[in-house]
Amino acid sequence: MPTGTETIVYSLGDGCSITDIVIGKTYTGTIQGFANFGAFVYLNSSIKGLIHKSNMLMSHQEGDTVIVRVGNIRDNGNIDLEEIVISSYQIQPVVCKRRTTKLEELNKKVGRSVTLECQVAQVKQTSGPTIFTLVDESGTENAAGFIEAGKRAFPDVNQGDTVRATGDVMMRGGQVQVELARLEVLHGPEAKEVLDRIEQAIDDRAEPDEISLLIESPVLEKLKPEMRKIAKQIRRAVFTAQPILLRHHADADGICSAVAIEQAVVALINDSGGDYDTANYLFKRAPSKAPFYEIEDIVRDLDYATRDNIRFGQKMPLIMLTDNGSTEEDLPAMKMAKVYGIPMIVFDHHHPDEIVDQYLNAHVNPYHVDGDYGITAGMLGTEIARLIFPGVDQQVRHIAAVAGVADRSEAPERQQYLNLVAERYTEEDCRKIALALDYIQFYLRFNDGKELIKDILDLNGDHDRYRNMVDLLVAEAEFAISEQVKTCMPHVISSSLPNGAHLFQIDVEIHAHKFTFPPPGKTCGEVHDRLCQQYAGEPVVTLGFGPDFVVLRSRGVLMNIPQMVRELRDEIPGAGVNGGGHLVVGSIKFVEGMRKDVISRLSEKIGEFPTA
Amino acid sequence: MPTGTETIVYSLGDGCSITDIVIGKTYTGTIQGFANFGAFVYLNSSIKGLIHKSNMLMSHQEGDTVIVRVGNIRDNGNIDLEEIVISSYQIQPVVCKRRTTKLEELNKKVGRSVTLECQVAQVKQTSGPTIFTLVDESGTENAAGFIEAGKRAFPDVNQGDTVRATGDVMMRGGQVQVELARLEVLHGPEAKEVLDRIEQAIDDRAEPDEISLLIESPVLEKLKPEMRKIAKQIRRAVFTAQPILLRHHADADGICSAVAIEQAVVALINDSGGDYDTANYLFKRAPSKAPFYEIEDIVRDLDYATRDNIRFGQKMPLIMLTDNGSTEEDLPAMKMAKVYGIPMIVFDHHHPDEIVDQYLNAHVNPYHVDGDYGITAGMLGTEIARLIFPGVDQQVRHIAAVAGVADRSEAPERQQYLNLVAERYTEEDCRKIALALDYIQFYLRFNDGKELIKDILDLNGDHDRYRNMVDLLVAEAEFAISEQVKTCMPHVISSSLPNGAHLFQIDVEIHAHKFTFPPPGKTCGEVHDRLCQQYAGEPVVTLGFGPDFVVLRSRGVLMNIPQMVRELRDEIPGAGVNGGGHLVVGSIKFVEGMRKDVISRLSEKIGEFPTA
Amino acid sequence: MPTGTETIVYSLGDGCSITDIVIGKTYTGTIQGFANFGAFVYLNSSIKGLIHKSNMLMSHQEGDTVIVRVGNIRDNGNIDLEEIVISSYQIQPVVCKRRTTKLEELNKKVGRSVTLECQVAQVKQTSGPTIFTLVDESGTENAAGFIEAGKRAFPDVNQGDTVRATGDVMMRGGQVQVELARLEVLHGPEAKEVLDRIEQAIDDRAEPDEISLLIESPVLEKLKPEMRKIAKQIRRAVFTAQPILLRHHADADGICSAVAIEQAVVALINDSGGDYDTANYLFKRAPSKAPFYEIEDIVRDLDYATRDNIRFGQKMPLIMLTDNGSTEEDLPAMKMAKVYGIPMIVFDHHHPDEIVDQYLNAHVNPYHVDGDYGITAGMLGTEIARLIFPGVDQQVRHIAAVAGVADRSEAPERQQYLNLVAERYTEEDCRKIALALDYIQFYLRFNDGKELIKDILDLNGDHDRYRNMVDLLVAEAEFAISEQVKTCMPHVISSSLPNGAHLFQIDVEIHAHKFTFPPPGKTCGEVHDRLCQQYAGEPVVTLGFGPDFVVLRSRGVLMNIPQMVRELRDEIPGAGVNGGGHLVVGSIKFVEGMRKDVISRLSEKIGEFPTA
């Protein structure tokens, strides 16, 4: 049916479906292939019709553009086309609003074909198909691409890309899965529009609820905006399938801070439709022995993260540090994380060095708002946990009280947290939980002891087991401490300093049991406590030294340990002095051969500080 | 078809099937739902019929009780019901003896629906269905419950519950699996009856066969009842899918004792229809460095057990200690196990402290029946292994001989075990195997070295490899020992004690190679052996000391090491003395700074004991 | 249709198919079983026909031999047979050339039955079928045998057997898999023929391409035949699904040598049709802390290999040592590997002890051809990598340059390798990469740090990340070194030796930081470098000692460390001296208590060597 008059020829957009086609109208098409009875023609990227050979006017090759009139659309969806030849015509695009499906709607679309607009969160090759984890504003789902067993499907699509996916929704082993027909990377404004929409929606969902603090605290009020910032980033990570690695100081306060967060994150993952095992691979809690992020730890963490990234297509993690991460000593690790584009967030109650903030996406620290270490990490963790997932509130609120007791907080917040849970846990209960945590972590070393720690913190719903376990661990710990102290005390050397303070020295290397609980720092603390009782009301400094370190505990002397460290470094070259801690509690390292010089010079310095 | 006469209305019990229904009789039913053509009615919890709308008399809601007459049962199993209205009737229950299927019969029921009465041994959530491991008197099988992918099916059913399960028997990947339609927790007398039946049957199956000991031994005869008790508990654990954790002292005798048990347990698991990999996750053998259950070990074991319990729904394990577990030093670990309800059994030949028995379900120890350490753990293990699974007899009997030689047993049993296997292994072969075990375990550290150890014990069916490996390891071990001794001997300091004994002292910290084979204890033993040869017939005591420990070896002096330890503790406050061992062989720990005092006081004490 | 004349009766060989049968001819057969309508008869092991009961002449039992005439072969493949009885006949075998399929052709045979002739590379039991990994001259594929879930199919067939397999080719999860109907172990000449054919083909494929070296080097030219031998064995292992374990010295040169090989092996595995994860389980790279194969390492490696062998049916591995493996100290490990029949190959640039060669299948070492350690392991590894898989050439060639700089090679080859890559990497870049490798490996300890190491070596295609990571690590390393040196230098003790050399001594145990970077050996090297600058042009010897070791660095003194070690052993009995290294650089161990004697005698000896 050739025609010579000027005609409108429609160009069917990729978003259009068969219902957008009008019988009798004329369209551009592309020859896809040939059969005995005619030629198949694509009208857009997914709609195919047939020109029967009786309706073909010219000979063609695959890929040729043709102009066709739609003769009929049959009940079974087949489209009959007729080739036409026109001397003069005008092309008019048909733009169809794409009917994209949200991921949360997939379970209502089983057996149907859908179009999705998403971001790719993970690309995992299996021995069969390639699995793409897709994220949109409504949730997360897996989609499978298959080209050949064990071969990468859609190799141009990478993690982080914004894509348009077309495929069929199937049930596989009881799970919804999209079998991908097309997966197209979006670029330019189209990508931006989709991405902005997803980002905006996730950003909205990630915004924590407006909830009050558990207690009245001017310091915590001032920290609230930054706590919300941390909570939001954690929530974002969960919503975008980004793994979270939580590193914390391996003492009772650090454990408290991390476990509160763990409870909230796991609850949020499960609440967001996470599979039964999702929380196990998206969240890791790892105790750090040092009170900072050691190079050894970051190297191990990067090793695992890069392997998982390459082998399992997992995103690089979000790293969170609690009860450490505030000081210069964390810088090497922070710099390495930055090279790998790993975001890092910190909440801590150690005195912060300003320099770390350039590496952090958020940093909650009481010292930023005229607070001090009395607002312990466990208190902060409890409040942040509630912002992450308010539903854990009742479950975790006693953790703040335990943390306050554990770190001997002298802040008024301590008593408020204790009051909150007084019906279930006395102050003595909290002290015992804290000691039990310290004791078991000593034997767990670098393991998180997941369920044991939860038992001790009474988070597993078995109150009897909690009580029996804590009672047992406390009995063992107290026995071990009393044995250690009994062994040490006869070897304590006593002297008086010019400022009137008592100076006590104990060599924990040769006068205490090693490699057992209590470790040197705690041993020194226990000795110090007893000496303080003995010399009640007087200034007391206790030095517990080993071959290449000294632990300092003091009462009533206005020391400044970081300042002494700096001076010793300068005054005794070749002693390799470093270390630090708080102003009046800390530890100093040096080379073994210079111990005598360092200790004697240190004692002099201590004697120069005023007493309180 | 309404009727006014008094009728019997049957109430069909849950155990009844379609063949128990009689056409023409009248039954109570419950409306389950409606269709265009009528209403579906449940006659019991599983049998459904239809009242066609032409046969309905009244309007109903879901859940209403109705009285129906069975009009017809069609060939395809459809049941046609007619509603009736009766003014006066009498309800008569139809109790059908439930046709429960035993788990061992499932493979004959593929494609059919079955009812099972079982105990739940494990509840494991997968990314698809929830898997319930069921145990009854005949065996163990898995059943799958499905509600939604990754969601817990039958959330009210927990591990340990007694249940009635209904479902279809399917083949999945070639394995029989029950797809659960119902899973009902039984309570009260019904639960008790099922449980008693299962318990009784398992108890019967768990009872070891009546078999004789390999040798004639009054001591072993007296231990036999308690050995049977241990064997029975192990067999029970296997039959009820409870994991077994076997911790053993990491020396040759300890390895022998544990490997004999390992062979029997693995054979029993496989014989009981265990899957090819069942033995790998239900049985773990773990060497312990110390001759007792250290806190570090129990903490790690509890950490893993609680994780597996939560994440994989696995039962808490049965813990078995061999060649350790008899002494006070094991108490902290035993107390922790008790908090978690973990049963613990021990067989050992160290001198037992009575206090441990309150924590143990069974405890075989020759000292309980006037035997001594000459009945080694490996001998006990071999006999218990035969009780667990008699089929391993031929395979393991030489292990007892190796153990006797390894621990230098002076009991008459040693020669009898050697005689038993004399055709295959000479005493020298046994000595070499023992040395090879000690040598390789030193380098394996805390790994069980599963196949390597079996090769050395000639349990892998490759006699040439066994011989080559043992010859090689013995050559390496003897060379290392001779180098160590050559280095040490020039530094041995000799003196005479008041009781006429020779006292030899060697500082193994500074006069022996460290962190290599032989370790300090063995080094001291080798030095002692050579000194004993040199001073044949005379009393000899050798002390090998390090910074904070001393190893004692002696001949011909009637020492009592535990007593000396107690005295030293009291006499030298601040030395932190502890330790022990056998009467005349052992080791003592102290703090480094008090070594001189401890060693000198110890030497005095040794000099006060009579010589033999 | 009985007949009395002499007839030819054909016996159909197992290789024959239905198309080899001629209608009307007479064959021998075996009764397989009975149905209502007649008897089934096997004409060979796979072709079955039916004698309708109307055509049976006699009564038979299963297994009886019968003579039958082929009445008809129907379109559906059914064969109609008629029993005949003959008084006199002659048997004539029908030998059909077997139509075996090559494994590489399987993907064209989906849905069809095939016969394969292969070697069995792995036998892995799963919870469903038994998986046999088959290898023939064309490739590797899995075949599944099923008898009962979790039970071993074809229990007579073991790894290493030569087999004929018959089965159907299926697609399972998108992968080609053969479902085995028969699996027959071949013996005698038939096995030999198949094996020879496979061996010959694999041998041909394994032969490396003829390619030139990257640079002109007489030493490397002479090593080429042995390098080709190594490459061929690696290629063979890949083609026969044998795991490869690569152990290397954990310094920069050792890492370079191993990573070059890793890149080539992984590329070859993927190129040979390996599944996406094949490279992860067939290739392992493991750093060794000592510069030899320690007993601890071989024991761990054997432990894993024997477990994988038993549990997963995996072949015992090929072990490759790089930058170690040349010396007497490797002998114990080599002997153990030999007991387990594990082939071992080495390339190294340490001075070799001839005795190792009896344990090695190949050994590339420049000292074998008048070269020296200036031809570093990394250079050798780069050239061997190219022989293994030429496609990695461009990717790995800078590794040789980095290795040359890392080990301070003074060979002319160093500059040539640097020239090759000068446009992309300056000598300073290479120095920085080497230092970054040393630094990160210190913190990785025994982990291979797979992706991190590839990032540092710029092998991951992200040049910016490479540069940022190297810059960061170098900054950290240089700061740590400068701190260490600053601490050490004030404690260096200086003296003059009779031969005019300066002797410097530093106790790195008490005058350097421990357990941190730089470790003692590197600390000593850095101190030495600074002293050499200070005393430019003069002979300098630096001893860095700890409690039981001394590290030697020297310039301008013609020392012979191995000779001194031998002399010290003899001259100071009871010092337990051992150790070694190169002639002028090395380390010596001894027992702590004899340090003073050893160091003083060592100093004397050094003073006796001539200066250069």
mmCIF file of C-alpha atoms in Angstrom, chain A residues 46-141:
data_model
loop_
_atom_site.group_PDB
_atom_site.id
_atom_site.type_symbol
_atom_site.label_atom_id
_atom_site.label_comp_id
_atom_site.label_asym_id
_atom_site.label_seq_id
_atom_site.Cartn_x
_atom_site.Cartn_y
_atom_site.Cartn_z
ATOM 1 C CA SER A 46 10.761 -4.690 23.346
ATOM 2 C CA ILE A 47 7.737 -4.720 20.988
ATOM 3 C CA LYS A 48 8.002 -6.983 17.969
ATOM 4 C CA GLY A 49 5.651 -7.357 14.975
ATOM 5 C CA LEU A 50 5.635 -9.382 11.761
ATOM 6 C CA ILE A 51 5.548 -8.236 8.127
ATOM 7 C CA HIS A 52 4.136 -11.229 6.281
ATOM 8 C CA LYS A 53 6.072 -11.805 3.055
ATOM 9 C CA SER A 54 2.945 -10.853 1.105
ATOM 10 C CA ASN A 55 3.185 -7.418 2.749
ATOM 11 C CA MET A 56 6.865 -6.807 2.090
ATOM 12 C CA LEU A 57 7.721 -4.369 -0.637
ATOM 13 C CA MET A 58 11.484 -4.410 -0.765
ATOM 14 C CA SER A 59 14.285 -6.777 0.120
ATOM 15 C CA HIS A 60 16.020 -5.992 3.414
ATOM 16 C CA GLN A 61 18.841 -7.019 5.649
ATOM 17 C CA GLU A 62 18.829 -7.391 9.412
ATOM 18 C CA GLY A 63 19.088 -4.009 11.068
ATOM 19 C CA ASP A 64 17.427 -2.063 8.276
ATOM 20 C CA THR A 65 14.997 0.633 9.268
ATOM 21 C CA VAL A 66 11.562 0.227 7.733
ATOM 22 C CA ILE A 67 8.326 2.134 7.840
ATOM 23 C CA VAL A 68 5.338 0.012 8.661
ATOM 24 C CA ARG A 69 1.617 0.402 9.147
ATOM 25 C CA VAL A 70 -0.013 -1.579 11.933
ATOM 26 C CA GLY A 71 -2.579 -3.775 10.192
ATOM 27 C CA ASN A 72 -3.883 -5.616 13.206
ATOM 28 C CA ILE A 73 -3.168 -6.552 16.812
ATOM 29 C CA ARG A 74 -4.417 -10.056 17.440
ATOM 30 C CA ASP A 75 -5.858 -11.365 20.667
ATOM 31 C CA ASN A 76 -2.663 -13.292 21.412
ATOM 32 C CA GLY A 77 -0.641 -10.079 21.147
ATOM 33 C CA ASN A 78 0.795 -10.729 17.705
ATOM 34 C CA ILE A 79 1.133 -7.543 15.661
ATOM 35 C CA ASP A 80 0.596 -7.672 11.892
ATOM 36 C CA LEU A 81 2.602 -5.066 10.048
ATOM 37 C CA GLU A 82 2.571 -3.871 6.443
ATOM 38 C CA GLU A 83 5.608 -2.260 4.905
ATOM 39 C CA ILE A 84 4.977 1.086 3.314
ATOM 40 C CA VAL A 85 7.100 3.400 1.261
ATOM 41 C CA ILE A 86 6.655 7.126 1.665
ATOM 42 C CA SER A 87 8.392 9.885 -0.220
ATOM 43 C CA SER A 88 7.859 12.564 2.365
ATOM 44 C CA TYR A 89 6.977 12.181 6.003
ATOM 45 C CA GLN A 90 7.448 13.581 9.414
ATOM 46 C CA ILE A 91 8.706 11.562 12.404
ATOM 47 C CA GLN A 92 6.867 12.066 15.668
ATOM 48 C CA PRO A 93 8.116 10.395 18.842
ATOM 49 C CA VAL A 94 5.624 8.620 21.065
ATOM 50 C CA VAL A 95 6.777 9.109 24.635
ATOM 51 C CA CYS A 96 5.028 6.798 27.055
ATOM 52 C CA LYS A 97 5.253 7.376 30.729
ATOM 53 C CA ARG A 98 7.166 4.311 31.847
ATOM 54 C CA ARG A 99 5.254 2.207 34.316
ATOM 55 C CA THR A 100 8.022 1.319 36.695
ATOM 56 C CA THR A 101 7.409 -1.016 39.571
ATOM 57 C CA LYS A 102 8.739 -0.357 43.043
ATOM 58 C CA LEU A 103 10.723 -3.193 44.591
ATOM 59 C CA GLU A 104 8.329 -3.468 47.497
ATOM 60 C CA GLU A 105 5.521 -4.234 45.010
ATOM 61 C CA LEU A 106 7.276 -7.206 43.421
ATOM 62 C CA ASN A 107 5.522 -9.812 45.526
ATOM 63 C CA LYS A 108 2.259 -8.681 43.943
ATOM 64 C CA LYS A 109 3.657 -9.056 40.432
ATOM 65 C CA VAL A 110 4.701 -12.699 40.396
ATOM 66 C CA GLY A 111 4.477 -14.123 36.896
ATOM 67 C CA ARG A 112 4.460 -10.689 35.261
ATOM 68 C CA SER A 113 7.033 -8.621 33.484
ATOM 69 C CA VAL A 114 8.146 -5.438 35.211
ATOM 70 C CA THR A 115 10.410 -2.461 34.681
ATOM 71 C CA LEU A 116 12.449 -1.261 37.629
ATOM 72 C CA GLU A 117 14.580 1.812 38.174
ATOM 73 C CA CYS A 118 17.232 1.134 40.754
ATOM 74 C CA GLN A 119 20.759 1.439 41.935
ATOM 75 C CA VAL A 120 22.982 -1.642 41.892
ATOM 76 C CA ALA A 121 24.154 -2.461 45.429
ATOM 77 C CA GLN A 122 25.969 -5.720 44.738
ATOM 78 C CA VAL A 123 26.955 -7.833 41.741
ATOM 79 C CA LYS A 124 27.625 -11.407 42.764
ATOM 80 C CA GLN A 125 28.645 -14.094 40.323
ATOM 81 C CA THR A 126 27.413 -17.574 41.210
ATOM 82 C CA SER A 127 28.090 -20.896 39.559
ATOM 83 C CA GLY A 128 24.811 -20.285 37.732
ATOM 84 C CA PRO A 129 23.436 -16.780 37.125
ATOM 85 C CA THR A 130 24.828 -13.379 38.081
ATOM 86 C CA ILE A 131 22.905 -11.896 41.009
ATOM 87 C CA PHE A 132 22.325 -8.135 41.058
ATOM 88 C CA THR A 133 21.160 -6.687 44.362
ATOM 89 C CA LEU A 134 18.954 -3.744 43.474
ATOM 90 C CA VAL A 135 17.974 -0.853 45.715
ATOM 91 C CA ASP A 136 15.261 1.679 45.108
ATOM 92 C CA GLU A 137 13.363 4.077 47.284
ATOM 93 C CA SER A 138 11.130 1.308 48.613
ATOM 94 C CA GLY A 139 13.571 -1.485 49.446
ATOM 95 C CA THR A 140 16.072 -4.054 48.247
ATOM 96 C CA GLU A 141 15.672 -7.149 46.059
#
